[in-house]
Short mmCIF file of C-alpha atoms and ligand atoms in Angstrom, two decimals:
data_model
loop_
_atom_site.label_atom_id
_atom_site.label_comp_id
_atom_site.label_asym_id
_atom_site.label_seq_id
_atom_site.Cartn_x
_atom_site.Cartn_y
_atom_site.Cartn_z
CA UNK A 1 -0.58 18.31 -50.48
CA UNK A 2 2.78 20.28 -51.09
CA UNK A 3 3.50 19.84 -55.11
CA UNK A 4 6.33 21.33 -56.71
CA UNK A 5 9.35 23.22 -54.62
CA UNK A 6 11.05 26.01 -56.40
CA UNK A 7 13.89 27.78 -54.75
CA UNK A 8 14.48 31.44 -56.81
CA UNK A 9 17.41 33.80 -56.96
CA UNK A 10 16.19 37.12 -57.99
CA UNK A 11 17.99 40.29 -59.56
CA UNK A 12 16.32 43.17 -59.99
CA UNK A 13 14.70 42.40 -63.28
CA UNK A 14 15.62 38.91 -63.62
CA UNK A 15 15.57 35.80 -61.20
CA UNK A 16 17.75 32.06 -61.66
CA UNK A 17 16.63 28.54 -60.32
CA UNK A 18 18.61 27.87 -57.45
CA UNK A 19 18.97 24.42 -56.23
CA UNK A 20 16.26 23.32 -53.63
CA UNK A 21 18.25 22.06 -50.03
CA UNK A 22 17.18 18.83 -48.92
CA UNK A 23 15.67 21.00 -45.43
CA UNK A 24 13.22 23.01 -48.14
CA UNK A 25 11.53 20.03 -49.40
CA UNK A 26 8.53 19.74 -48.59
CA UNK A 27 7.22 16.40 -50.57
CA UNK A 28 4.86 14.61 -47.95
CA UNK A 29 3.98 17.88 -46.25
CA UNK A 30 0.61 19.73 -46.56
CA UNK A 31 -0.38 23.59 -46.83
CA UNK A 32 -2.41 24.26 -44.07
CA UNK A 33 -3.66 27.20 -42.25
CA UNK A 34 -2.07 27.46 -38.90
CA UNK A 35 -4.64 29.54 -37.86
CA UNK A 36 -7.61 26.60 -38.67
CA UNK A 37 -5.09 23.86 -37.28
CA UNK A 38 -5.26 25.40 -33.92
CA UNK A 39 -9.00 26.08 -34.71
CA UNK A 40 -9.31 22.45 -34.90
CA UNK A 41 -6.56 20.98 -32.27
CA UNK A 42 -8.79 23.43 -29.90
CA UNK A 43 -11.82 21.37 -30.12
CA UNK A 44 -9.92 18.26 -29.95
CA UNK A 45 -8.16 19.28 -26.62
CA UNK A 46 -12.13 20.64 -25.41
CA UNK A 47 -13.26 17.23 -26.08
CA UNK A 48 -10.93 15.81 -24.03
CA UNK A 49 -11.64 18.03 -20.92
CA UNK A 50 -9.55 20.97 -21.13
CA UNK A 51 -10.58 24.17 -20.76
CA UNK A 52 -9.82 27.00 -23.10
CA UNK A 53 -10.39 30.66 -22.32
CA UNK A 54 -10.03 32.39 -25.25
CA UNK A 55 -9.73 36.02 -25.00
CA UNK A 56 -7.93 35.96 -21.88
CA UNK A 57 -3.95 36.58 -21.95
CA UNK A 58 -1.86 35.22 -19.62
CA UNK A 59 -0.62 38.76 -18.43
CA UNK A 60 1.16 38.19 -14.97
CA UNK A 61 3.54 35.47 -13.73
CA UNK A 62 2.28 34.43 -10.11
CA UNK A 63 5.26 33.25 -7.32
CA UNK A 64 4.78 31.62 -4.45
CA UNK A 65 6.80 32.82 -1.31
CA UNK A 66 9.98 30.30 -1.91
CA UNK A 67 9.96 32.37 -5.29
CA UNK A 68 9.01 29.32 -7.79
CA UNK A 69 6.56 29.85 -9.97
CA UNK A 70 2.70 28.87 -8.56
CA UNK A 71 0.77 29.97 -12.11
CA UNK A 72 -0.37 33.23 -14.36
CA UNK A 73 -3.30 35.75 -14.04
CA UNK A 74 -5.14 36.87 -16.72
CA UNK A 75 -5.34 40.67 -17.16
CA UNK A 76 -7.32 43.22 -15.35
CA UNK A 77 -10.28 44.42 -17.41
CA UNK A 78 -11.73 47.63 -17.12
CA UNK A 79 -8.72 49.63 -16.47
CA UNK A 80 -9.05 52.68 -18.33
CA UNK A 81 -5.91 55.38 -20.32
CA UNK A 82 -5.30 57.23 -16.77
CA UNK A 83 -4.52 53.84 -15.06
CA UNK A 84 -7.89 53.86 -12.71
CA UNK A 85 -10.50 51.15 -12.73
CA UNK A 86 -13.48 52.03 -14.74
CA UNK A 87 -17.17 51.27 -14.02
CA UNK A 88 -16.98 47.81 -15.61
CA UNK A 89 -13.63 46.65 -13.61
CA UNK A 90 -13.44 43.14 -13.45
CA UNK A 91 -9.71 41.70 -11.71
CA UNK A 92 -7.63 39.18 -13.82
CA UNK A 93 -8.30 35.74 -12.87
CA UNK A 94 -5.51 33.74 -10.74
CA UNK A 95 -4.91 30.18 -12.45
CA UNK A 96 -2.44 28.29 -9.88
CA UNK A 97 -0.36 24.96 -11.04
CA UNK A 98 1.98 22.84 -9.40
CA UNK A 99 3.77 22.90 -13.05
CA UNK A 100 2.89 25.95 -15.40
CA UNK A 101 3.84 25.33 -19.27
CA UNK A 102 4.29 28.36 -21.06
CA UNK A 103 3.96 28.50 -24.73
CA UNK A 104 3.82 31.86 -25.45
CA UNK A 105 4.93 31.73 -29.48
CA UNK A 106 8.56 33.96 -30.32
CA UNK A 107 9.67 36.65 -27.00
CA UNK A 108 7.01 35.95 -24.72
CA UNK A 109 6.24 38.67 -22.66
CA UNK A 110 6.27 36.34 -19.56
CA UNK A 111 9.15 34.29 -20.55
CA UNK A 112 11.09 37.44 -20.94
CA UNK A 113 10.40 37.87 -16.97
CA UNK A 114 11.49 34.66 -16.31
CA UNK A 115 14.90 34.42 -17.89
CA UNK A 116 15.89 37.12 -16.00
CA UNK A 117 14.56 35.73 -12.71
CA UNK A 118 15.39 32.67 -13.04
CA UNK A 119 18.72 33.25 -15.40
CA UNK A 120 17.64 31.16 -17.90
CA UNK A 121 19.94 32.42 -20.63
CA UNK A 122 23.34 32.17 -18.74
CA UNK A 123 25.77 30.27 -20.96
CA UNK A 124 23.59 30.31 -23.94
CA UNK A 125 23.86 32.70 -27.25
CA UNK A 126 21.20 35.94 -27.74
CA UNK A 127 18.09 34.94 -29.25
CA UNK A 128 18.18 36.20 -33.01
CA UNK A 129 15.35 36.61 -34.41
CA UNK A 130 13.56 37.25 -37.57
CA UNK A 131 10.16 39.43 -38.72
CA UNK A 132 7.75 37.57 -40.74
CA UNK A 133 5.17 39.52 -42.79
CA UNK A 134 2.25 37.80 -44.28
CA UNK A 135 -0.80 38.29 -46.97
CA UNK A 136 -3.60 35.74 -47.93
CA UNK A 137 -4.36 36.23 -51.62
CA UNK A 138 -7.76 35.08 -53.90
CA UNK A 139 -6.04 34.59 -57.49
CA UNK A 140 -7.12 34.22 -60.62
CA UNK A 141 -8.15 30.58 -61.26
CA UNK A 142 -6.12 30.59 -64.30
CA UNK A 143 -2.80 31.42 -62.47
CA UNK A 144 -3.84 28.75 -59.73
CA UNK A 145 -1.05 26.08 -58.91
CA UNK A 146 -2.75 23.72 -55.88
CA UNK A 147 0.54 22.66 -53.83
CA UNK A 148 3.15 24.89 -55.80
CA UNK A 149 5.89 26.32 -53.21
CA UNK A 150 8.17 28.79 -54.24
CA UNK A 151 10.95 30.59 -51.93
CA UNK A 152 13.17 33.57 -53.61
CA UNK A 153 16.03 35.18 -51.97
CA UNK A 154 17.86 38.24 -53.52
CA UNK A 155 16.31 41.24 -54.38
CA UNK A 156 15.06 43.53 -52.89
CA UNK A 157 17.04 43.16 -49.99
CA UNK A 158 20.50 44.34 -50.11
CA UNK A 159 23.21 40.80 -49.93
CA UNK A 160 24.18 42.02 -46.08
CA UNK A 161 20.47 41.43 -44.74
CA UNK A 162 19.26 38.04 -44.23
CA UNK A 163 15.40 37.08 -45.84
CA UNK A 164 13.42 36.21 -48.63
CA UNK A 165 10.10 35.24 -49.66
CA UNK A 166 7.73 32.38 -49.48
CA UNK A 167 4.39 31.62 -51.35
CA UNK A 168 2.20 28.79 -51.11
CA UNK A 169 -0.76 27.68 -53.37
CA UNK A 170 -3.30 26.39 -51.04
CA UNK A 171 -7.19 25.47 -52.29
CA UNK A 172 -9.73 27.76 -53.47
CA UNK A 173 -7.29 29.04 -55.39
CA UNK A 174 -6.23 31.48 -52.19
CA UNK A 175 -2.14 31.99 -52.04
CA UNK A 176 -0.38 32.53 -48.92
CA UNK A 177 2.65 34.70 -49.88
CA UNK A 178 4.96 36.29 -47.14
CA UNK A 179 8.30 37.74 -46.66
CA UNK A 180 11.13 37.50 -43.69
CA UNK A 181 13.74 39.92 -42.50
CA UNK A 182 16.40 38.78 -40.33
CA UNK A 183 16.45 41.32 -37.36
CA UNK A 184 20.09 41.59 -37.06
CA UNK A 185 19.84 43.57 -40.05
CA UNK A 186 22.45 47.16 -39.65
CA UNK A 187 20.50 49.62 -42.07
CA UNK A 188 18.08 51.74 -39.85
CA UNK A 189 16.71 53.11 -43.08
CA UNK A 190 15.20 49.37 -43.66
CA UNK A 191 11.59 48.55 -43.77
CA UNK A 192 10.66 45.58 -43.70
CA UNK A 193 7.13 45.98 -44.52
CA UNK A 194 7.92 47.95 -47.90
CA UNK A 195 10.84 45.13 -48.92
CA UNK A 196 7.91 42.73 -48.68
CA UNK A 197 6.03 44.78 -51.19
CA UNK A 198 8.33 45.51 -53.35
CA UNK A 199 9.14 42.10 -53.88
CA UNK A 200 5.64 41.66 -55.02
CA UNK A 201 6.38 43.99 -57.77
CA UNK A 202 9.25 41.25 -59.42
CA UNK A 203 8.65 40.34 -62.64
CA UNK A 204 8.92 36.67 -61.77
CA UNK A 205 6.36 37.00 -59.33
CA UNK A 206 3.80 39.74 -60.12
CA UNK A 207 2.13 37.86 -62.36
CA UNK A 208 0.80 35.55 -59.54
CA UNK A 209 -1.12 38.31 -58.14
CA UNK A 210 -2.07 40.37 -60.92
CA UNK A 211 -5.92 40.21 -61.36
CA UNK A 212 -5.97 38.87 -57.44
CA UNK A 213 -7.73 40.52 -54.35
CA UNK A 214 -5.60 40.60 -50.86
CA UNK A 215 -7.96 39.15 -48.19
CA UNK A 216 -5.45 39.23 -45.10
CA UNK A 217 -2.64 40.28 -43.45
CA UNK A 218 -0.64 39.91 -40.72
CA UNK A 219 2.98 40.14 -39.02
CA UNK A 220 4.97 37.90 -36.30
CA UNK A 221 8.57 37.52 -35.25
CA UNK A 222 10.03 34.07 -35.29
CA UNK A 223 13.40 32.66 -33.36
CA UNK A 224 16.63 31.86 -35.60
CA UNK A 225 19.08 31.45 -33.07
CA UNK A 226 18.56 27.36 -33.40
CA UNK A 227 20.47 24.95 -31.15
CA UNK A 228 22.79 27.48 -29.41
CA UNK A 229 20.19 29.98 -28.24
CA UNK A 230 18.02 27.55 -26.60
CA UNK A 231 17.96 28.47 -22.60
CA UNK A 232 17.50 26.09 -19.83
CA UNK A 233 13.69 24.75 -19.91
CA UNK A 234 12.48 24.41 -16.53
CA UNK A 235 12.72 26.18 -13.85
CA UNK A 236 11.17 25.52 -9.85
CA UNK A 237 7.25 25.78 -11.28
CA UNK A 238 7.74 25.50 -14.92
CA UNK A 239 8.94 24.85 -18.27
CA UNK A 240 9.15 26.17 -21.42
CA UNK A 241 7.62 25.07 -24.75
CA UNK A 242 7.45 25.69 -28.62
CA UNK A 243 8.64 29.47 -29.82
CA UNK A 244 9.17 30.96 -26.71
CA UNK A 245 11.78 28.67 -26.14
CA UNK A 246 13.31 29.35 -29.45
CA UNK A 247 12.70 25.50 -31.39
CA UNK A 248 12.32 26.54 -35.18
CA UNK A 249 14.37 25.26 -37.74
CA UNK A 250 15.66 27.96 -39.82
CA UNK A 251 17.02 26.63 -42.65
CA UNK A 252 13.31 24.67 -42.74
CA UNK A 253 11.43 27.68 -42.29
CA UNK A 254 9.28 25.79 -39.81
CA UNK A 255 8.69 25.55 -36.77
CA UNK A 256 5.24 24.01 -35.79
CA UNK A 257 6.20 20.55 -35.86
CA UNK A 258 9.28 21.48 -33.01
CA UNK A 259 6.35 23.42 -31.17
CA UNK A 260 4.18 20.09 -31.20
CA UNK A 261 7.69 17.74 -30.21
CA UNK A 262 8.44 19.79 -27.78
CA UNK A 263 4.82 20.32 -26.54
CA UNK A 264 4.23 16.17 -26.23
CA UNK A 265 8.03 16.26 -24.80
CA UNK A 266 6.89 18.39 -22.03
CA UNK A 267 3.63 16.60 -20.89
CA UNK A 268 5.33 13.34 -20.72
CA UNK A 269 8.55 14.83 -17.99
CA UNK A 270 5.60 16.70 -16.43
CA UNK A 271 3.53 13.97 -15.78
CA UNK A 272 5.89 11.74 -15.02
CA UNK A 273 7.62 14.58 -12.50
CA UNK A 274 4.22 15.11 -10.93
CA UNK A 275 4.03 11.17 -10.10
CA UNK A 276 7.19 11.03 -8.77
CA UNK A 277 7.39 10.69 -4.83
CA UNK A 278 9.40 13.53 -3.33
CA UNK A 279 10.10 15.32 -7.23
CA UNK A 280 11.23 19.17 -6.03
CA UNK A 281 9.34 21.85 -7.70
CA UNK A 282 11.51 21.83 -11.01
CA UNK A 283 10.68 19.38 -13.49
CA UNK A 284 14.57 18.17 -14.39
CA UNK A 285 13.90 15.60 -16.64
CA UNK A 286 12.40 17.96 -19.12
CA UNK A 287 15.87 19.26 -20.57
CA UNK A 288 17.38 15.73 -21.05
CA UNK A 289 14.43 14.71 -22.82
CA UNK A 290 14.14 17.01 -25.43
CA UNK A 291 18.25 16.36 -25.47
CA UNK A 292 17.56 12.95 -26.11
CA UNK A 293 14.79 13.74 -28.76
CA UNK A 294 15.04 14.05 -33.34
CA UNK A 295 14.21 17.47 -32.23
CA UNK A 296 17.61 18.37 -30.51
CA UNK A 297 19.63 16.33 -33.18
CA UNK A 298 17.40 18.54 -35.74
CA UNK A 299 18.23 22.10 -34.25
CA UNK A 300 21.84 20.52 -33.72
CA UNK A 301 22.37 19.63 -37.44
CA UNK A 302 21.28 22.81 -38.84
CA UNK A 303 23.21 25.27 -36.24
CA UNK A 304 25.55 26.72 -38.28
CA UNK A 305 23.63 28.13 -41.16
CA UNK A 306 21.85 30.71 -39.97
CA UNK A 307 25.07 32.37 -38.46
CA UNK A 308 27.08 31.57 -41.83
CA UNK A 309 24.93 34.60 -43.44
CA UNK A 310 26.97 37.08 -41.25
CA UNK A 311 29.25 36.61 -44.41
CA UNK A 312 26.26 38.06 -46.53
CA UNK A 313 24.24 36.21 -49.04
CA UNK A 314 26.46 34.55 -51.27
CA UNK A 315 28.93 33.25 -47.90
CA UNK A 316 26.06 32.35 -46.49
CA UNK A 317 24.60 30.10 -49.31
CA UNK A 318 28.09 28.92 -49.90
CA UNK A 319 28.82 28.16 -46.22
CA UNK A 320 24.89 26.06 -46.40
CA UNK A 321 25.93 24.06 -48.93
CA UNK A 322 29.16 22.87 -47.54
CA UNK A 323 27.74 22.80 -44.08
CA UNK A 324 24.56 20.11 -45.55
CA UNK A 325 26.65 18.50 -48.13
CA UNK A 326 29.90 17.61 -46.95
CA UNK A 327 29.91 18.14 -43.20
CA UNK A 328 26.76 16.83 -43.17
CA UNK A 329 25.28 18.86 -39.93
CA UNK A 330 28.21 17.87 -38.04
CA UNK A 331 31.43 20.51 -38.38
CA UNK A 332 33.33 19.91 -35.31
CA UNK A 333 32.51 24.02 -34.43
CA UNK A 334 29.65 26.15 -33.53
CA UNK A 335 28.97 29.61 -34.71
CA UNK A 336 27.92 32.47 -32.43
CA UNK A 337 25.12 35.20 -32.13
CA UNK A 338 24.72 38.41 -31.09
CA UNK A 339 21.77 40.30 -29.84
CA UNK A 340 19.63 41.74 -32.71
CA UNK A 341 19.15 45.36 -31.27
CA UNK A 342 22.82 46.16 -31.04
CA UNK A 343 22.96 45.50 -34.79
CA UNK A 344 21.66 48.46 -35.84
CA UNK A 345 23.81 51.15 -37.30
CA UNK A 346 23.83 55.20 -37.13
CA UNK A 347 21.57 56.89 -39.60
CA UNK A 348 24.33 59.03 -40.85
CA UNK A 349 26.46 55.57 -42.16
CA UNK A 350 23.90 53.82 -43.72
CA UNK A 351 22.19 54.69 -47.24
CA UNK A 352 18.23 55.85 -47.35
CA UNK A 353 16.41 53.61 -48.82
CA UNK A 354 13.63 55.33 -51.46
CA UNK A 355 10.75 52.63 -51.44
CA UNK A 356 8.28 53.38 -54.33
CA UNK A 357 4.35 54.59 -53.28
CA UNK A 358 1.72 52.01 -53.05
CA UNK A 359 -0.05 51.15 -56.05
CA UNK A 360 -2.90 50.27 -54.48
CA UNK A 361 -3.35 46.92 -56.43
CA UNK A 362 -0.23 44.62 -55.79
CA UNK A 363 1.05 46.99 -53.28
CA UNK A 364 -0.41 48.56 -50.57
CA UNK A 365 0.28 51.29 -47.20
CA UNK A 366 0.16 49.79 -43.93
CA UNK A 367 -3.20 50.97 -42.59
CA UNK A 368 -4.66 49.66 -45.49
CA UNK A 369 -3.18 46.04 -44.65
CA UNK A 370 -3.99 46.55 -40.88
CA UNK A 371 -7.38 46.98 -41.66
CA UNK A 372 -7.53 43.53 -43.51
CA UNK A 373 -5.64 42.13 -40.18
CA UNK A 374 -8.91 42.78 -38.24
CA UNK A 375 -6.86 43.92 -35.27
CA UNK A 376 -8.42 45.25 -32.77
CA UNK A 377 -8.23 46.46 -29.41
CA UNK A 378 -10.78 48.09 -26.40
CA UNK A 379 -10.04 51.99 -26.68
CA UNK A 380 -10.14 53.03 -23.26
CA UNK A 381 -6.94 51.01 -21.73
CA UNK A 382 -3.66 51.97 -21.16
CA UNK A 383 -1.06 51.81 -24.10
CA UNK A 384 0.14 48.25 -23.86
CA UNK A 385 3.51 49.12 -25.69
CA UNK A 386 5.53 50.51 -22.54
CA UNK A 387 8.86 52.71 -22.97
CA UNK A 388 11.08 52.43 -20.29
CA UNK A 389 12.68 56.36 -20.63
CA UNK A 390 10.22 58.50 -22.50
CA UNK A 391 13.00 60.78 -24.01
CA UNK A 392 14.92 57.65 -25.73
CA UNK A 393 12.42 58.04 -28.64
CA UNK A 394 13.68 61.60 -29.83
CA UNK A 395 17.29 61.93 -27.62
CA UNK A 396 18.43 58.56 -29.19
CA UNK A 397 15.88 56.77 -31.69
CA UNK A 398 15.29 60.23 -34.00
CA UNK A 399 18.23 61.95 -33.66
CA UNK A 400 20.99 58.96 -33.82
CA UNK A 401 19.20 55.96 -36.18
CA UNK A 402 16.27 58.15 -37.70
CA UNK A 403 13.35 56.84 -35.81
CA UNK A 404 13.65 53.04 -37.10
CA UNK A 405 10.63 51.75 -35.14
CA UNK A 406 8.98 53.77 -37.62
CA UNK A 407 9.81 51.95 -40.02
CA UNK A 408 10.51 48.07 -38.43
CA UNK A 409 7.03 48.26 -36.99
CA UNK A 410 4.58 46.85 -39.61
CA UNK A 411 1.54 48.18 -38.58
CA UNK A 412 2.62 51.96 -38.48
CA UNK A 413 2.22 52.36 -34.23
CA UNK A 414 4.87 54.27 -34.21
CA UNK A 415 4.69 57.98 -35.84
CA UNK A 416 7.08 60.60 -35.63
CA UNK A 417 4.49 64.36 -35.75
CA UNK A 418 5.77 67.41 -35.45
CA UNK A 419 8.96 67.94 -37.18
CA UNK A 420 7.44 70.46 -39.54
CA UNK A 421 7.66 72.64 -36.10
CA UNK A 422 11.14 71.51 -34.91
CA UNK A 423 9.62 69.46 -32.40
CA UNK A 424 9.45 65.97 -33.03
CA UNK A 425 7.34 64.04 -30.72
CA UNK A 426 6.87 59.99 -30.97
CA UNK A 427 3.08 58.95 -31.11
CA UNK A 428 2.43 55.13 -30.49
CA UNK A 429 -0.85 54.12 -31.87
CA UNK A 430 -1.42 51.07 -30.03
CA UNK A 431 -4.58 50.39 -31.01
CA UNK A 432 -2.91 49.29 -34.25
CA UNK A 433 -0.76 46.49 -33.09
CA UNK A 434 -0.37 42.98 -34.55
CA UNK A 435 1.69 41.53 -31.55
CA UNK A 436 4.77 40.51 -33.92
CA UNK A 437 7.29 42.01 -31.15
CA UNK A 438 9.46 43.55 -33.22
CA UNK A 439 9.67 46.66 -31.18
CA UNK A 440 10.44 44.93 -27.73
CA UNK A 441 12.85 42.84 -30.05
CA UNK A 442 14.55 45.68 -32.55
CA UNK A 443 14.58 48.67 -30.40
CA UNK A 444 18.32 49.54 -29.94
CA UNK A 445 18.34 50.61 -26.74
CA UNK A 446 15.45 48.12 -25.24
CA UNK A 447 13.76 50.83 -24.10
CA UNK A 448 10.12 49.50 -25.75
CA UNK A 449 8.58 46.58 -23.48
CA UNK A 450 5.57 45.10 -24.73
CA UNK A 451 2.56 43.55 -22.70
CA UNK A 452 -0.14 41.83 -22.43
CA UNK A 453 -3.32 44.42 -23.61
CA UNK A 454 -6.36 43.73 -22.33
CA UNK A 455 -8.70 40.61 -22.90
CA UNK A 456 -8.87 39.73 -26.20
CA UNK A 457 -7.10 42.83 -27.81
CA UNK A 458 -4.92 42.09 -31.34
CA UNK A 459 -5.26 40.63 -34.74
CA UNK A 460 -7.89 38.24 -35.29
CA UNK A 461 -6.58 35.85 -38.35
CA UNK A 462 -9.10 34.14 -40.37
CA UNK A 463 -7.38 31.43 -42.62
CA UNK A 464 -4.07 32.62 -42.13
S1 SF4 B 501 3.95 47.91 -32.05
FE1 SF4 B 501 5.59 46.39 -31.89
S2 SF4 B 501 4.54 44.45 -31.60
FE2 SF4 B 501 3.01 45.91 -32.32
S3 SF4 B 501 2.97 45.60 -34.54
FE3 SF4 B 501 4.42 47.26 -34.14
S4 SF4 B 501 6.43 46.29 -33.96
FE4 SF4 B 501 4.86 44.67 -33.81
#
């Protein structure tokens, strides 16, 4: 059970109490694992009669003639780096639907496809969206708070870049301790993965870990953009569910129990669609429900805070606090978004940022924490992270913003070799991956698409 809530400012030697917002408390919640809750709801669902197939990504939208949507394939297997079916070739499978759900978590690759066919995002605000980077921790027993929650914000980011920190205490005396950066942020110098471990380094929060062992790690993206980035939700063949559709509350942190709401939202107008005599191949009702659900009035309430932090750290808080406590959710205006990617500012205005080496103890290099991610992926396939110009990397990326996927990325795919010579080259380690989609997110000139790799390829999360 969640215990004590403890909201942190922190300097750079020093951190304050701040006080907790009535969206961060978590009394009546539990710590969980995501990871085991789906482990669980999994078996639950298999009980009932669905069928799982685990290890196969959805890779492929399928359309029928009329253009609506008639289901997914799974990926080829088999396919090897030059492109050409190998000895063990085995097509993706076709799984048709008269009403497809997608619930692809934050930027589905599929979804992506679909906006744009089906211009899902006309009228609405960009998606904005944030990087979440993530360690489990064994601690000593001693230092061992069951149900303790404690968010900072502050150092070490600079006040202009949204983020800060959570840790939770779960049992066995394992931590869960993470860090998020707001991808709108402007400094191209910025890494998010070494801002996480600096912050580890605090003085008000080292102590947790000192004497620990890391036992995981891993690295997603997660929607902001709340109430006024949500796109239309069906569409002839389908609708849209959970992350990909952008329901997370972000002043909450969370957004699990939307995913579930809007999950059981879209079963019920599906079902009810599929009964109807004569219903057309869009499920219509699907939109009004989830309008007419505490989710919407949730997402509504909170839509202005996330935006307020364009005014940096201290506006931001400032703006929350008026924006809970006297207007109360409901200021008769609605702040806007912009895309993330076109955020990012020229290497030459922004100041380097000199992260400190790994210690190897509370901090750590990222190959190091990829190895704990147990990501992995068949070696023989084609690079599933996709540029769309192969000079952008070094004609724009290097020479104008200093090769930021280098540093955004938290898994280091992305190297920059051969500047020693005067030839810089980009080399994309896919193999490394964790799936967050930061790249196909961040990348200012969206020239990096991510797909689906094949079968089973990525992180494999125990407990996390
Ligand atoms: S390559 Fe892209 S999706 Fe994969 S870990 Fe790096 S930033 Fe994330």
């Amino acid at each position: 059970p969640a215990g004590e809530d403890r909201l942190l400012f922190l300097s750079q030697g020093g951190s304050f109490k701040l006080p907790t917002p009535p969206q961060m408390s978590n009394h009546g919640n539990y710590i969980v694992s995501l990871g085991n809750v789906c482990r669980w709801l999994g078996e639950q669902a298999e009980a009932l009669g669905v069928e799982i197939y685990p290890g196969f990504a959805a890779a492929e939208v399928l359309y029928h003639e009329d253009g609506t949507v008639k289901g997914v394939a799974t990926g080829d297997l088999g396919i090897g780096k030059d492109g050409q079916p190998g000895h063990n070739f085995q097509p993706g499978m076709e799984l048709h639907a008269r009403q497809t759900i997608f619930a692809e978590g934050c930027r589905g690759s599929l979804t992506k496809e679909l906006f744009g066919k089906f211009d899902l995002r006309d009228g609405v605000d960009p998606q904005t969206y944030g990087i979440g980077i993530k360690e489990l921790w064994e601690i000593d027993p001693a230092k061992h708070q069951p149900g303790l929650i404690v968010h900072t914000v502050g150092w070490p980011l600079a006040s202009d870049t949204y983020g800060g920190s959570f840790l939770y205490h779960l049992e066995n005396n394992l931590v869960a301790v993470g860090f998020v950066v707001g991808l709108d942020y402007k400094n191209p110098w910025l890494s998010p993965y070494e801002e996480f471990q600096r912050y580890k380094t605090h003085p008000s929060i080292r102590g947790f870990f000192e004497g620990g062992r890391r036992i995981s790690y891993g690295a997603r993206a997660l929607s902001e953009g709340g109430w006024q980035s949500v796109p239309r939700l069906h569409f002839p063949g389908g609708v849209l569910v959970g992350d990909t559709a952008g329901f997370l509350n972000v002043p909450k942190i969370k957004g699990t129990h939307m995913a579930m709401k809007s999950g059981l939202v879209a079963a019920e107008a599906v079902f009810e669609h599929l009964g109807r005599e004569g219903a057309g191949p869009e499920a219509v009702d699907y939109g009004a429900k989830i309008k007419a659900s505490w989710l919407w009035d949730e997402l509504h309430q909170v839509r202005n805070i996330r935006p307020a932090f364009k005014w940096g750290l201290w506006g931001g808080l400032a703006y929350g606090a008026i924006d809970t406590y006297v207007f109360k959710g409901k200021a008769p205006w609605t702040m806007h978004h912009h895309d993330d990617h076109s955020q990012l500012g020229d290497k030459a205005s922004h100041p380097k940022i000199d992260y400190p080496k790994p210690d190897g103890v509370l901090t750590f290099d990222r190959l190091s924490s990829v190895f704990l991610s147990a990501t992995n992926h068949e070696e023989n396939q084609q690079c599933h992270l996709r540029l769309k110009d192969e000079s952008v990397p070094i004609g724009i990326n290097y020479a104008r913003f200093g090769a930021p996927e280098t540093r955004y990325c938290p898994a280091g795919v992305y190297e920059i070799l051969g500047e020693d010579e005067g030839k810089p080259r980009l080399q994309i380690n896919g193999q490394n991956c964790l799936h967050c989609k930061t790249c196909d997110i961040k990348d200012p000139t969206q020239n990096i698409h991510w797909t689906v790799p094949e079968g089973g390829g990525g992180p494999n999360y125990p407990n996390m």
